């Protein structure tokens, strides 16, 4: 998504800057090429659809000349064609009998979009991504109502580069949201392509708050405060919602006992509103103190009574809004976003990683195994085992071309390593029968276990005998 967002940013610079930007145009096509390598047709379809709709609505077709489309297409092909050409020519098939074209283009693009052939959340409605965007953008959900007011003022006949950029951002958001909302296949992370334009509108509204003050945007501020409270409550009570934004299997158990960020989340989520409201609270306390000091004085009491009667009769506020109120409110939101990102990135994700990836299990394998000892993945096809094993893992127990469990055990060497899901450890022991003994080496990952298959009729090598950890806690590769 970073490549795609970078491509869209370059496209906006090329289209709407007053001066020609050939370098940015080249950067745009390079990023489109790399995005197409990583995301398929979406890499060029989304920028193309947004630019096309902008030109249709505004009639500014002349802006496309700045892109030098012929040369740009050659750049994209130079990046994409070697890999896609090789894969399209490859006649191999996956474990479902599909070629690369059938799997990647037909199945993973068009059938996902139209038929929902690959989804863990079937039947999701239009609210599906509204909920996910709220979690994705926290704490900037506070600015969503204000961003809606910015959206409502976008002009279809823009006159300035800023107005043109706002219209482009609007089409980016609407096309991206519509594409994935209408898609029959839905995953939480499908909302990522629309976050950048939405956050742009949030930033524009916050810029206006700093210029105009909180009172000028009171409705959006109150609505944003309510939305912030609702999303903060959900995240503080169920931190798994954060993890679900990046994973595939939403039914996977969450390691609550090993890592529980709810206290930190609660402190952060309460601290930001407290800081934002502190100027107003201190102002009220100072006002109360002035009233108390005025009570012993007759003339001052008369002034207070007169001011009270005037307010009760509808007199407007006579004092201007202090600039510090808006500054503290916005910067408290910024500091919360930075603190939240630091805690999640440097602490929370690190504590989760031994339970959500296979990296640390493979680290244990490389540390404890001796040369020549293979590792297999029993009834697994999560792709992580292929990545972390550097494509040396053997698929075991699945349909051909995977090896059968008996063939894997009967291979050369007295012992084999095996990666298995926790729920299938018992089934693996049963399937082994008397052909080998399963000894679990590492089981603190709440999804996977690492074990050793030892042939009962052979002496085990003395080098680095695997042992089950005796103490609970962090394991695996050092940070």
CSV table of C-alpha atoms in Angstrom, one decimal:
chain,number,residue,atom,x,y,z
A,1,UNK,CA,0.0,0.0,0.0
A,2,UNK,CA,2.9,2.3,0.6
A,3,UNK,CA,3.9,2.0,-3.1
A,4,UNK,CA,0.4,2.7,-4.2
A,5,UNK,CA,0.0,5.7,-1.9
A,6,UNK,CA,3.4,7.0,-3.1
A,7,UNK,CA,2.3,6.6,-6.8
A,8,UNK,CA,-0.9,8.6,-6.1
A,9,UNK,CA,1.0,11.4,-4.4
A,10,UNK,CA,3.4,11.6,-7.4
A,11,UNK,CA,0.4,11.7,-9.7
A,12,UNK,CA,-1.1,14.6,-7.9
A,13,UNK,CA,2.1,16.6,-8.1
A,14,UNK,CA,2.4,15.9,-11.8
A,15,UNK,CA,-1.2,16.8,-12.6
A,16,UNK,CA,-1.7,19.9,-10.5
A,17,UNK,CA,1.6,21.7,-10.1
A,18,UNK,CA,1.9,24.8,-12.3
A,19,UNK,CA,5.4,23.8,-13.6
A,20,UNK,CA,6.1,20.5,-15.5
A,21,UNK,CA,7.4,17.8,-13.3
A,22,UNK,CA,9.0,15.1,-15.5
A,23,UNK,CA,11.0,13.6,-12.6
A,24,UNK,CA,7.8,13.1,-10.5
A,25,UNK,CA,6.2,11.6,-13.6
A,26,UNK,CA,9.0,9.0,-13.9
A,27,UNK,CA,8.7,8.3,-10.1
A,28,UNK,CA,5.0,7.8,-10.6
A,29,UNK,CA,5.4,5.2,-13.2
A,30,UNK,CA,8.2,3.4,-11.3
A,31,UNK,CA,6.0,3.2,-8.2
A,32,UNK,CA,3.1,2.0,-10.3
A,33,UNK,CA,5.4,-0.7,-11.7
A,34,UNK,CA,6.4,-1.9,-8.3
A,35,UNK,CA,2.9,-1.7,-6.9
A,36,UNK,CA,1.7,-3.9,-9.8
A,37,UNK,CA,4.4,-6.4,-8.9
A,38,UNK,CA,3.1,-6.5,-5.3
A,39,UNK,CA,-0.6,-6.0,-5.7
A,40,UNK,CA,-1.4,-7.1,-9.2
A,41,UNK,CA,-3.9,-5.2,-11.3
A,42,UNK,CA,-4.8,-2.8,-8.5
A,43,UNK,CA,-1.3,-1.3,-8.8
A,44,UNK,CA,-2.3,0.5,-12.1
A,45,UNK,CA,-6.1,0.2,-12.1
A,46,UNK,CA,-6.7,2.5,-9.1
A,47,UNK,CA,-4.5,5.4,-10.2
A,48,UNK,CA,-5.9,5.0,-13.7
A,49,UNK,CA,-9.5,5.0,-12.6
A,50,UNK,CA,-9.1,8.0,-10.4
A,51,UNK,CA,-7.3,10.1,-13.1
A,52,UNK,CA,-9.8,9.0,-15.7
A,53,UNK,CA,-12.8,10.0,-13.5
A,54,UNK,CA,-11.2,13.3,-12.7
A,55,UNK,CA,-10.7,14.1,-16.4
A,56,UNK,CA,-14.3,13.1,-17.2
A,57,UNK,CA,-15.8,15.3,-14.5
A,58,UNK,CA,-13.7,18.3,-15.0
A,59,UNK,CA,-12.9,18.1,-18.7
A,60,UNK,CA,-9.2,18.8,-18.0
A,61,UNK,CA,-7.9,16.1,-20.4
A,62,UNK,CA,-4.9,18.2,-21.3
A,63,UNK,CA,-3.4,17.3,-17.9
A,64,UNK,CA,-2.8,13.8,-19.1
A,65,UNK,CA,-0.1,15.1,-21.5
A,66,UNK,CA,2.1,15.8,-18.5
A,67,UNK,CA,2.4,12.1,-17.8
A,68,UNK,CA,3.9,11.1,-21.1
A,69,UNK,CA,1.9,8.0,-21.1
A,70,UNK,CA,3.8,6.2,-23.8
A,71,UNK,CA,7.1,6.5,-22.1
A,72,UNK,CA,5.5,5.8,-18.8
A,73,UNK,CA,4.0,2.5,-20.1
A,74,UNK,CA,7.5,1.4,-21.1
A,75,UNK,CA,8.8,2.1,-17.6
A,76,UNK,CA,6.0,0.0,-16.1
A,77,UNK,CA,6.6,-2.8,-18.5
A,78,UNK,CA,10.3,-2.8,-17.9
A,79,UNK,CA,9.6,-3.3,-14.2
A,80,UNK,CA,6.7,-5.8,-14.5
A,81,UNK,CA,7.1,-7.7,-17.7
A,82,UNK,CA,10.1,-9.9,-16.8
A,83,UNK,CA,8.4,-11.4,-13.7
A,84,UNK,CA,4.9,-11.6,-15.1
A,85,UNK,CA,6.2,-13.0,-18.4
A,86,UNK,CA,8.2,-15.6,-16.6
A,87,UNK,CA,5.3,-16.6,-14.4
A,88,UNK,CA,2.7,-16.7,-17.3
A,89,UNK,CA,5.1,-18.9,-19.3
A,90,UNK,CA,5.6,-21.3,-16.3
A,91,UNK,CA,3.5,-24.4,-16.7
A,92,UNK,CA,3.6,-25.5,-13.1
A,93,UNK,CA,0.4,-25.8,-11.0
A,94,UNK,CA,-0.3,-25.1,-7.4
A,95,UNK,CA,-1.9,-27.7,-5.0
A,96,UNK,CA,-5.3,-26.9,-6.4
A,97,UNK,CA,-4.2,-27.6,-10.0
A,98,UNK,CA,-4.2,-23.9,-11.1
A,99,UNK,CA,-1.6,-22.3,-13.3
A,100,UNK,CA,-0.3,-18.9,-12.3
A,101,UNK,CA,-2.7,-17.1,-14.6
A,102,UNK,CA,-5.7,-19.1,-13.3
A,103,UNK,CA,-4.7,-18.5,-9.6
A,104,UNK,CA,-3.4,-15.0,-9.6
A,105,UNK,CA,-5.5,-13.3,-12.3
A,106,UNK,CA,-8.7,-15.2,-12.5
A,107,UNK,CA,-9.1,-16.5,-9.0
A,108,UNK,CA,-7.3,-13.9,-6.8
A,109,UNK,CA,-8.6,-10.9,-8.8
A,110,UNK,CA,-11.9,-11.4,-10.6
A,111,UNK,CA,-13.4,-14.3,-8.6
A,112,UNK,CA,-12.5,-12.7,-5.3
A,113,UNK,CA,-14.2,-9.5,-6.5
A,114,UNK,CA,-17.3,-11.1,-8.0
A,115,UNK,CA,-17.8,-14.5,-6.3
A,116,UNK,CA,-16.2,-14.2,-2.9
A,117,UNK,CA,-14.2,-17.4,-3.5
A,118,UNK,CA,-11.7,-16.6,-0.8
A,119,UNK,CA,-13.0,-14.8,2.3
A,120,UNK,CA,-13.2,-15.4,6.0
A,121,UNK,CA,-16.0,-12.9,6.4
A,122,UNK,CA,-18.8,-13.8,3.9
A,123,UNK,CA,-21.8,-11.6,3.6
A,124,UNK,CA,-20.2,-8.4,4.9
A,125,UNK,CA,-22.4,-5.4,4.4
A,126,UNK,CA,-21.6,-1.7,3.6
A,127,UNK,CA,-20.8,-1.1,7.2
A,128,UNK,CA,-17.9,-3.6,7.2
A,129,UNK,CA,-15.2,-1.2,6.2
A,130,UNK,CA,-16.7,1.8,8.1
A,131,UNK,CA,-15.9,-0.1,11.2
A,132,UNK,CA,-12.5,-1.1,10.1
A,133,UNK,CA,-11.6,2.4,9.0
A,134,UNK,CA,-12.4,3.6,12.5
A,135,UNK,CA,-9.9,1.2,14.0
A,136,UNK,CA,-7.3,1.8,11.3
A,137,UNK,CA,-7.3,5.5,11.8
A,138,UNK,CA,-7.5,5.8,15.6
A,139,UNK,CA,-7.0,8.4,17.1
A,140,UNK,CA,-7.6,10.4,14.0
A,141,UNK,CA,-11.3,9.3,14.1
A,142,UNK,CA,-11.8,12.4,16.1
A,143,UNK,CA,-11.4,14.4,12.9
A,144,UNK,CA,-13.8,12.2,10.8
A,145,UNK,CA,-16.9,14.5,11.3
A,146,UNK,CA,-14.8,17.5,10.4
A,147,UNK,CA,-13.4,15.7,7.4
A,148,UNK,CA,-17.0,15.1,6.2
A,149,UNK,CA,-17.5,18.9,6.3
A,150,UNK,CA,-14.5,19.3,4.1
A,151,UNK,CA,-15.7,16.6,1.7
A,152,UNK,CA,-19.1,18.4,1.4
A,153,UNK,CA,-17.4,21.6,0.2
A,154,UNK,CA,-15.4,20.0,-2.7
A,155,UNK,CA,-16.1,21.8,-5.9
A,156,UNK,CA,-16.7,20.0,-9.2
A,157,UNK,CA,-15.3,22.9,-11.2
A,158,UNK,CA,-12.0,23.5,-9.3
A,159,UNK,CA,-10.2,26.8,-10.0
A,160,UNK,CA,-7.0,26.4,-8.0
A,161,UNK,CA,-4.4,23.6,-7.5
A,162,UNK,CA,-5.7,23.1,-4.0
A,163,UNK,CA,-9.3,22.7,-5.2
A,164,UNK,CA,-8.1,20.3,-7.9
A,165,UNK,CA,-6.2,18.2,-5.3
A,166,UNK,CA,-9.3,18.0,-3.1
A,167,UNK,CA,-11.4,16.8,-5.9
A,168,UNK,CA,-8.8,14.2,-6.8
A,169,UNK,CA,-8.6,13.0,-3.2
A,170,UNK,CA,-12.4,12.7,-3.1
A,171,UNK,CA,-12.4,10.5,-6.2
A,172,UNK,CA,-9.5,8.4,-4.7
A,173,UNK,CA,-11.5,7.8,-1.5
A,174,UNK,CA,-14.8,7.1,-3.2
A,175,UNK,CA,-13.4,4.7,-5.9
A,176,UNK,CA,-11.3,2.8,-3.4
A,177,UNK,CA,-14.1,2.5,-0.9
A,178,UNK,CA,-16.7,1.5,-3.6
A,179,UNK,CA,-14.3,-1.1,-5.1
A,180,UNK,CA,-13.8,-3.0,-1.8
A,181,UNK,CA,-17.2,-2.4,-0.4
A,182,UNK,CA,-18.8,-4.0,-3.5
A,183,UNK,CA,-16.2,-6.8,-3.5
A,184,UNK,CA,-17.6,-10.2,-2.5
A,185,UNK,CA,-14.4,-11.0,-0.7
A,186,UNK,CA,-13.7,-8.8,2.3
A,187,UNK,CA,-10.7,-8.7,4.7
A,188,UNK,CA,-10.0,-6.0,7.3
A,189,UNK,CA,-6.8,-4.9,5.5
A,190,UNK,CA,-8.7,-4.2,2.3
A,191,UNK,CA,-9.5,-0.8,3.8
A,192,UNK,CA,-5.9,0.4,3.6
A,193,UNK,CA,-6.1,2.0,0.1
A,194,UNK,CA,-8.7,4.5,1.3
A,195,UNK,CA,-6.9,5.6,4.4
A,196,UNK,CA,-4.5,8.1,2.8
A,197,UNK,CA,-7.2,10.3,1.2
A,198,UNK,CA,-9.4,10.2,4.2
A,199,UNK,CA,-6.5,11.2,6.5
A,200,UNK,CA,-5.7,14.1,4.1
A,201,UNK,CA,-9.2,15.4,4.7
A,202,UNK,CA,-8.8,15.0,8.4
A,203,UNK,CA,-5.5,17.0,8.2
A,204,UNK,CA,-7.2,19.8,6.2
A,205,UNK,CA,-10.0,20.1,8.8
A,206,UNK,CA,-7.5,20.2,11.7
A,207,UNK,CA,-5.7,22.9,9.8
A,208,UNK,CA,-8.9,24.9,9.7
A,209,UNK,CA,-9.5,24.3,13.4
A,210,UNK,CA,-6.1,25.8,14.2
A,211,UNK,CA,-7.0,28.8,12.0
A,212,UNK,CA,-10.6,29.3,13.0
A,213,UNK,CA,-10.7,28.0,16.6
A,214,UNK,CA,-12.8,25.3,18.3
A,215,UNK,CA,-15.9,27.3,18.6
A,216,UNK,CA,-16.2,27.7,14.8
A,217,UNK,CA,-16.3,24.0,14.5
A,218,UNK,CA,-18.2,23.1,17.6
A,219,UNK,CA,-20.5,20.6,16.0
A,220,UNK,CA,-17.7,18.6,14.4
A,221,UNK,CA,-15.7,18.7,17.6
A,222,UNK,CA,-18.5,17.3,19.7
A,223,UNK,CA,-19.3,14.6,17.1
A,224,UNK,CA,-15.6,13.7,16.9
A,225,UNK,CA,-15.3,13.5,20.6
A,226,UNK,CA,-18.2,11.0,20.7
A,227,UNK,CA,-16.7,8.9,17.8
A,228,UNK,CA,-13.3,9.0,19.6
A,229,UNK,CA,-14.8,7.7,22.8
A,230,UNK,CA,-16.6,4.8,21.0
A,231,UNK,CA,-13.6,3.6,19.1
A,232,UNK,CA,-11.3,4.1,22.1
A,233,UNK,CA,-13.6,2.0,24.3
A,234,UNK,CA,-13.6,-0.9,21.7
A,235,UNK,CA,-9.8,-0.9,21.4
A,236,UNK,CA,-9.2,-0.7,25.1
A,237,UNK,CA,-11.6,-3.6,25.9
A,238,UNK,CA,-10.7,-5.7,22.9
A,239,UNK,CA,-7.1,-5.0,21.7
A,240,UNK,CA,-7.3,-8.0,19.3
A,241,UNK,CA,-9.1,-5.6,16.9
A,242,UNK,CA,-5.7,-4.0,16.2
A,243,UNK,CA,-4.1,-7.3,15.4
A,244,UNK,CA,-7.0,-8.3,13.1
A,245,UNK,CA,-6.2,-5.4,10.8
A,246,UNK,CA,-3.0,-7.2,9.7
A,247,UNK,CA,-3.8,-10.9,9.8
A,248,UNK,CA,-5.8,-13.3,7.8
A,249,UNK,CA,-7.5,-15.7,10.3
A,250,UNK,CA,-9.7,-13.7,12.7
A,251,UNK,CA,-10.6,-16.8,14.7
A,252,UNK,CA,-7.0,-17.3,15.8
A,253,UNK,CA,-6.7,-17.1,19.7
A,254,UNK,CA,-5.2,-14.0,21.2
A,255,UNK,CA,-2.5,-14.4,23.8
A,256,UNK,CA,-4.2,-12.4,26.5
A,257,UNK,CA,-2.1,-13.9,29.3
A,258,UNK,CA,1.2,-13.3,27.6
A,259,UNK,CA,0.6,-9.7,26.5
A,260,UNK,CA,-2.3,-7.5,27.8
A,261,UNK,CA,-2.1,-3.9,26.6
A,262,UNK,CA,-5.4,-2.9,28.0
A,263,UNK,CA,-4.1,-0.9,30.9
A,264,UNK,CA,-1.6,1.1,28.7
A,265,UNK,CA,-4.4,1.7,26.1
A,266,UNK,CA,-6.8,2.9,28.8
A,267,UNK,CA,-4.2,5.3,30.3
A,268,UNK,CA,-3.3,6.7,26.8
A,269,UNK,CA,-6.9,7.0,25.7
A,270,UNK,CA,-7.9,8.9,28.9
A,271,UNK,CA,-4.8,11.1,29.0
A,272,UNK,CA,-5.3,12.7,25.6
A,273,UNK,CA,-8.8,14.0,26.3
A,274,UNK,CA,-7.7,15.2,29.8
A,275,UNK,CA,-4.8,17.2,28.3
A,276,UNK,CA,-7.1,18.5,25.5
A,277,UNK,CA,-9.7,19.7,28.1
A,278,UNK,CA,-7.1,21.1,30.5
A,279,UNK,CA,-7.1,24.7,29.3
A,280,UNK,CA,-10.9,24.9,29.6
A,281,UNK,CA,-10.8,23.2,33.0
A,282,UNK,CA,-8.1,25.5,34.3
A,283,UNK,CA,-10.0,28.5,32.9
A,284,UNK,CA,-13.1,27.5,34.8
A,285,UNK,CA,-11.2,26.9,38.0
A,286,UNK,CA,-9.6,30.4,37.6
A,287,UNK,CA,-13.1,31.9,37.0
A,288,UNK,CA,-14.5,30.2,40.1
A,289,UNK,CA,-11.5,31.5,42.1
A,290,UNK,CA,-12.2,35.0,40.9
A,291,UNK,CA,-15.9,34.7,42.0
A,292,UNK,CA,-14.9,33.5,45.4
A,293,UNK,CA,-12.5,36.4,45.9
A,294,UNK,CA,-15.2,38.8,44.8
A,295,UNK,CA,-17.8,37.6,47.3
A,296,UNK,CA,-16.5,39.7,50.3
A,297,UNK,CA,-16.8,42.9,48.2
A,298,UNK,CA,-20.2,44.5,47.7
A,299,UNK,CA,-19.4,46.3,44.4
A,300,UNK,CA,-17.9,43.1,42.9
A,301,UNK,CA,-20.9,41.1,44.0
A,302,UNK,CA,-23.1,43.5,42.2
A,303,UNK,CA,-21.0,43.1,39.1
A,304,UNK,CA,-21.3,39.4,39.3
A,305,UNK,CA,-25.1,39.6,39.7
A,306,UNK,CA,-25.4,41.9,36.8
A,307,UNK,CA,-23.2,39.6,34.6
A,308,UNK,CA,-25.3,36.6,35.7
A,309,UNK,CA,-28.6,38.4,34.8
A,310,UNK,CA,-27.2,39.4,31.4
A,311,UNK,CA,-26.2,35.8,30.6
A,312,UNK,CA,-29.5,34.5,31.7
A,313,UNK,CA,-31.2,37.0,29.3
A,314,UNK,CA,-29.1,35.7,26.4
A,315,UNK,CA,-26.1,38.0,26.3
A,316,UNK,CA,-23.4,36.6,24.1
A,317,UNK,CA,-20.0,35.6,25.3
A,318,UNK,CA,-17.8,38.6,25.5
A,319,UNK,CA,-14.4,36.9,25.7
A,320,UNK,CA,-12.6,35.6,22.7
A,321,UNK,CA,-11.5,32.0,22.5
A,322,UNK,CA,-7.8,31.7,23.6
A,323,UNK,CA,-5.5,30.3,21.0
A,324,UNK,CA,-4.0,27.9,23.4
A,325,UNK,CA,-7.3,26.0,23.6
A,326,UNK,CA,-7.1,24.9,19.9
A,327,UNK,CA,-3.4,24.3,20.1
A,328,UNK,CA,-3.5,22.1,23.1
A,329,UNK,CA,-6.5,20.1,21.7
A,330,UNK,CA,-4.8,19.4,18.4
A,331,UNK,CA,-1.3,18.7,19.8
A,332,UNK,CA,-2.8,16.3,22.4
A,333,UNK,CA,-4.2,14.4,19.5
A,334,UNK,CA,-0.8,14.4,17.7
A,335,UNK,CA,1.0,13.3,20.9
A,336,UNK,CA,-1.5,10.5,21.5
A,337,UNK,CA,-1.0,9.2,17.9
A,338,UNK,CA,2.8,9.3,18.3
A,339,UNK,CA,2.7,7.6,21.8
A,340,UNK,CA,0.2,5.0,20.5
A,341,UNK,CA,2.4,4.2,17.5
A,342,UNK,CA,5.6,3.9,19.6
A,343,UNK,CA,3.9,1.6,22.1
A,344,UNK,CA,2.4,-0.6,19.5
A,345,UNK,CA,5.5,-0.7,17.2
A,346,UNK,CA,8.2,-1.0,19.8
A,347,UNK,CA,6.5,-3.0,22.6
A,348,UNK,CA,3.1,-4.5,21.8
A,349,UNK,CA,3.9,-6.0,18.4
A,350,UNK,CA,7.2,-7.4,19.7
A,351,UNK,CA,5.4,-9.2,22.6
A,352,UNK,CA,2.8,-10.5,20.1
A,353,UNK,CA,5.3,-11.6,17.4
A,354,UNK,CA,6.4,-15.0,19.0
A,355,UNK,CA,2.7,-16.0,19.0
A,356,UNK,CA,1.7,-14.6,15.7
A,357,UNK,CA,4.5,-15.6,13.5
A,358,UNK,CA,6.7,-18.7,13.0
A,359,UNK,CA,10.0,-16.7,13.0
A,360,UNK,CA,10.9,-17.5,16.6
A,361,UNK,CA,10.1,-21.2,16.1
A,362,UNK,CA,12.4,-21.4,13.1
A,363,UNK,CA,15.1,-19.5,15.2
A,364,UNK,CA,14.8,-22.3,17.7
A,365,UNK,CA,15.2,-24.8,14.9
A,366,UNK,CA,18.3,-23.2,13.5
A,367,UNK,CA,19.8,-22.9,17.0
A,368,UNK,CA,19.1,-26.5,18.1
A,369,UNK,CA,19.3,-28.6,14.9
A,370,UNK,CA,22.4,-30.1,13.4
A,371,UNK,CA,23.3,-30.0,9.7
A,372,UNK,CA,21.3,-32.4,7.6
A,373,UNK,CA,18.2,-32.5,9.9
A,374,UNK,CA,15.2,-31.5,7.7
A,375,UNK,CA,12.1,-29.7,8.9
A,376,UNK,CA,8.6,-30.4,7.7
A,377,UNK,CA,5.2,-28.6,8.1
A,378,UNK,CA,2.4,-31.1,9.0
A,379,UNK,CA,-0.9,-30.3,7.2
A,380,UNK,CA,0.1,-26.6,6.9
A,381,UNK,CA,0.0,-24.2,4.0
A,382,UNK,CA,0.3,-20.8,5.7
A,383,UNK,CA,3.3,-19.7,3.5
A,384,UNK,CA,5.2,-18.4,6.6
A,385,UNK,CA,6.9,-21.7,7.0
A,386,UNK,CA,8.2,-21.3,3.4
A,387,UNK,CA,9.5,-17.8,4.1
A,388,UNK,CA,11.2,-18.4,7.4
A,389,UNK,CA,12.8,-21.7,6.3
A,390,UNK,CA,14.2,-20.0,3.2
A,391,UNK,CA,12.1,-22.4,1.0
A,392,UNK,CA,13.7,-25.5,2.6
A,393,UNK,CA,10.6,-26.7,4.5
A,394,UNK,CA,8.9,-29.9,3.3
A,395,UNK,CA,5.1,-29.9,3.2
A,396,UNK,CA,4.0,-33.1,4.9
A,397,UNK,CA,0.7,-34.9,4.9
A,398,UNK,CA,-1.1,-32.8,2.3
A,399,UNK,CA,-2.1,-33.9,-1.2
A,400,UNK,CA,0.6,-34.4,-3.8
A,401,UNK,CA,3.2,-33.1,-4.4
A,402,UNK,CA,3.6,-33.0,-0.6
A,403,UNK,CA,5.4,-35.9,1.0
A,404,UNK,CA,3.5,-38.4,3.1
A,405,UNK,CA,4.2,-38.5,6.8
A,406,UNK,CA,5.6,-42.0,6.5
A,407,UNK,CA,8.0,-41.0,3.7
A,408,UNK,CA,9.2,-38.0,5.7
A,409,UNK,CA,9.9,-40.1,8.8
A,410,UNK,CA,11.6,-42.8,6.7
A,411,UNK,CA,14.0,-40.3,5.1
A,412,UNK,CA,17.7,-40.4,5.9
A,413,UNK,CA,18.8,-39.3,9.4
A,414,UNK,CA,17.8,-40.4,12.8
A,415,UNK,CA,15.6,-37.4,13.6
A,416,UNK,CA,13.4,-34.8,11.8
A,417,UNK,CA,12.0,-31.5,12.9
A,418,UNK,CA,8.3,-30.9,12.5
A,419,UNK,CA,6.1,-27.7,12.7
A,420,UNK,CA,2.5,-28.4,13.5
A,421,UNK,CA,-0.5,-26.4,14.7
A,422,UNK,CA,-1.3,-26.8,18.4
A,423,UNK,CA,-4.7,-28.3,17.6
A,424,UNK,CA,-3.1,-31.0,15.5
A,425,UNK,CA,-0.4,-32.3,17.9
A,426,UNK,CA,-2.6,-35.1,19.1
A,427,UNK,CA,-3.6,-36.1,15.5
A,428,UNK,CA,0.1,-36.1,14.6
A,429,UNK,CA,1.0,-38.5,17.4
A,430,UNK,CA,-1.8,-40.8,16.3
A,431,UNK,CA,-0.7,-40.7,12.7
A,432,UNK,CA,2.9,-41.5,13.6
A,433,UNK,CA,1.9,-44.6,15.5
A,434,UNK,CA,5.1,-46.5,16.3
A,435,UNK,CA,7.2,-45.2,13.4
A,436,UNK,CA,8.6,-42.3,15.4
A,437,UNK,CA,8.3,-40.5,18.7
A,438,UNK,CA,7.2,-36.9,18.8
A,439,UNK,CA,8.9,-34.7,21.3
A,440,UNK,CA,7.6,-31.2,21.6
A,441,UNK,CA,10.5,-28.7,21.8
A,442,UNK,CA,8.7,-25.4,21.9
A,443,UNK,CA,5.0,-24.9,22.5
A,444,UNK,CA,4.7,-21.4,23.9
A,445,UNK,CA,3.5,-20.1,20.6
A,446,UNK,CA,-0.3,-20.3,21.0
A,447,UNK,CA,-0.9,-21.3,17.4
A,448,UNK,CA,2.1,-23.5,16.4
A,449,UNK,CA,4.4,-26.0,18.1
A,450,UNK,CA,7.9,-27.1,17.1
A,451,UNK,CA,8.8,-30.8,17.7
A,452,UNK,CA,11.3,-33.5,16.9
A,453,UNK,CA,10.5,-36.8,15.4
A,454,UNK,CA,12.9,-39.5,16.7
A,455,UNK,CA,13.1,-43.0,15.4
A,456,UNK,CA,12.8,-45.3,18.4
A,457,UNK,CA,15.3,-47.9,17.1
A,458,UNK,CA,18.2,-45.5,16.6
A,459,UNK,CA,20.5,-43.7,19.1
A,460,UNK,CA,20.0,-40.0,19.2
A,461,UNK,CA,23.0,-37.8,18.3
A,462,UNK,CA,24.5,-36.0,21.3
A,463,UNK,CA,24.8,-32.6,19.7
A,464,UNK,CA,22.4,-30.0,21.0
A,465,UNK,CA,19.6,-32.2,22.4
A,466,UNK,CA,16.3,-30.3,22.3
A,467,UNK,CA,14.6,-29.7,25.6
A,468,UNK,CA,11.2,-28.5,26.4
A,469,UNK,CA,11.4,-25.0,28.0
A,470,UNK,CA,10.9,-25.1,31.8
A,471,UNK,CA,10.0,-21.5,32.3
A,472,UNK,CA,7.2,-19.5,30.8
A,473,UNK,CA,7.8,-16.2,29.1
A,474,UNK,CA,9.4,-14.7,26.0
A,475,UNK,CA,11.2,-17.1,23.7
A,476,UNK,CA,12.8,-17.2,20.3
A,477,UNK,CA,15.1,-14.8,18.5
A,478,UNK,CA,16.4,-11.7,20.5
A,479,UNK,CA,14.8,-8.4,19.6
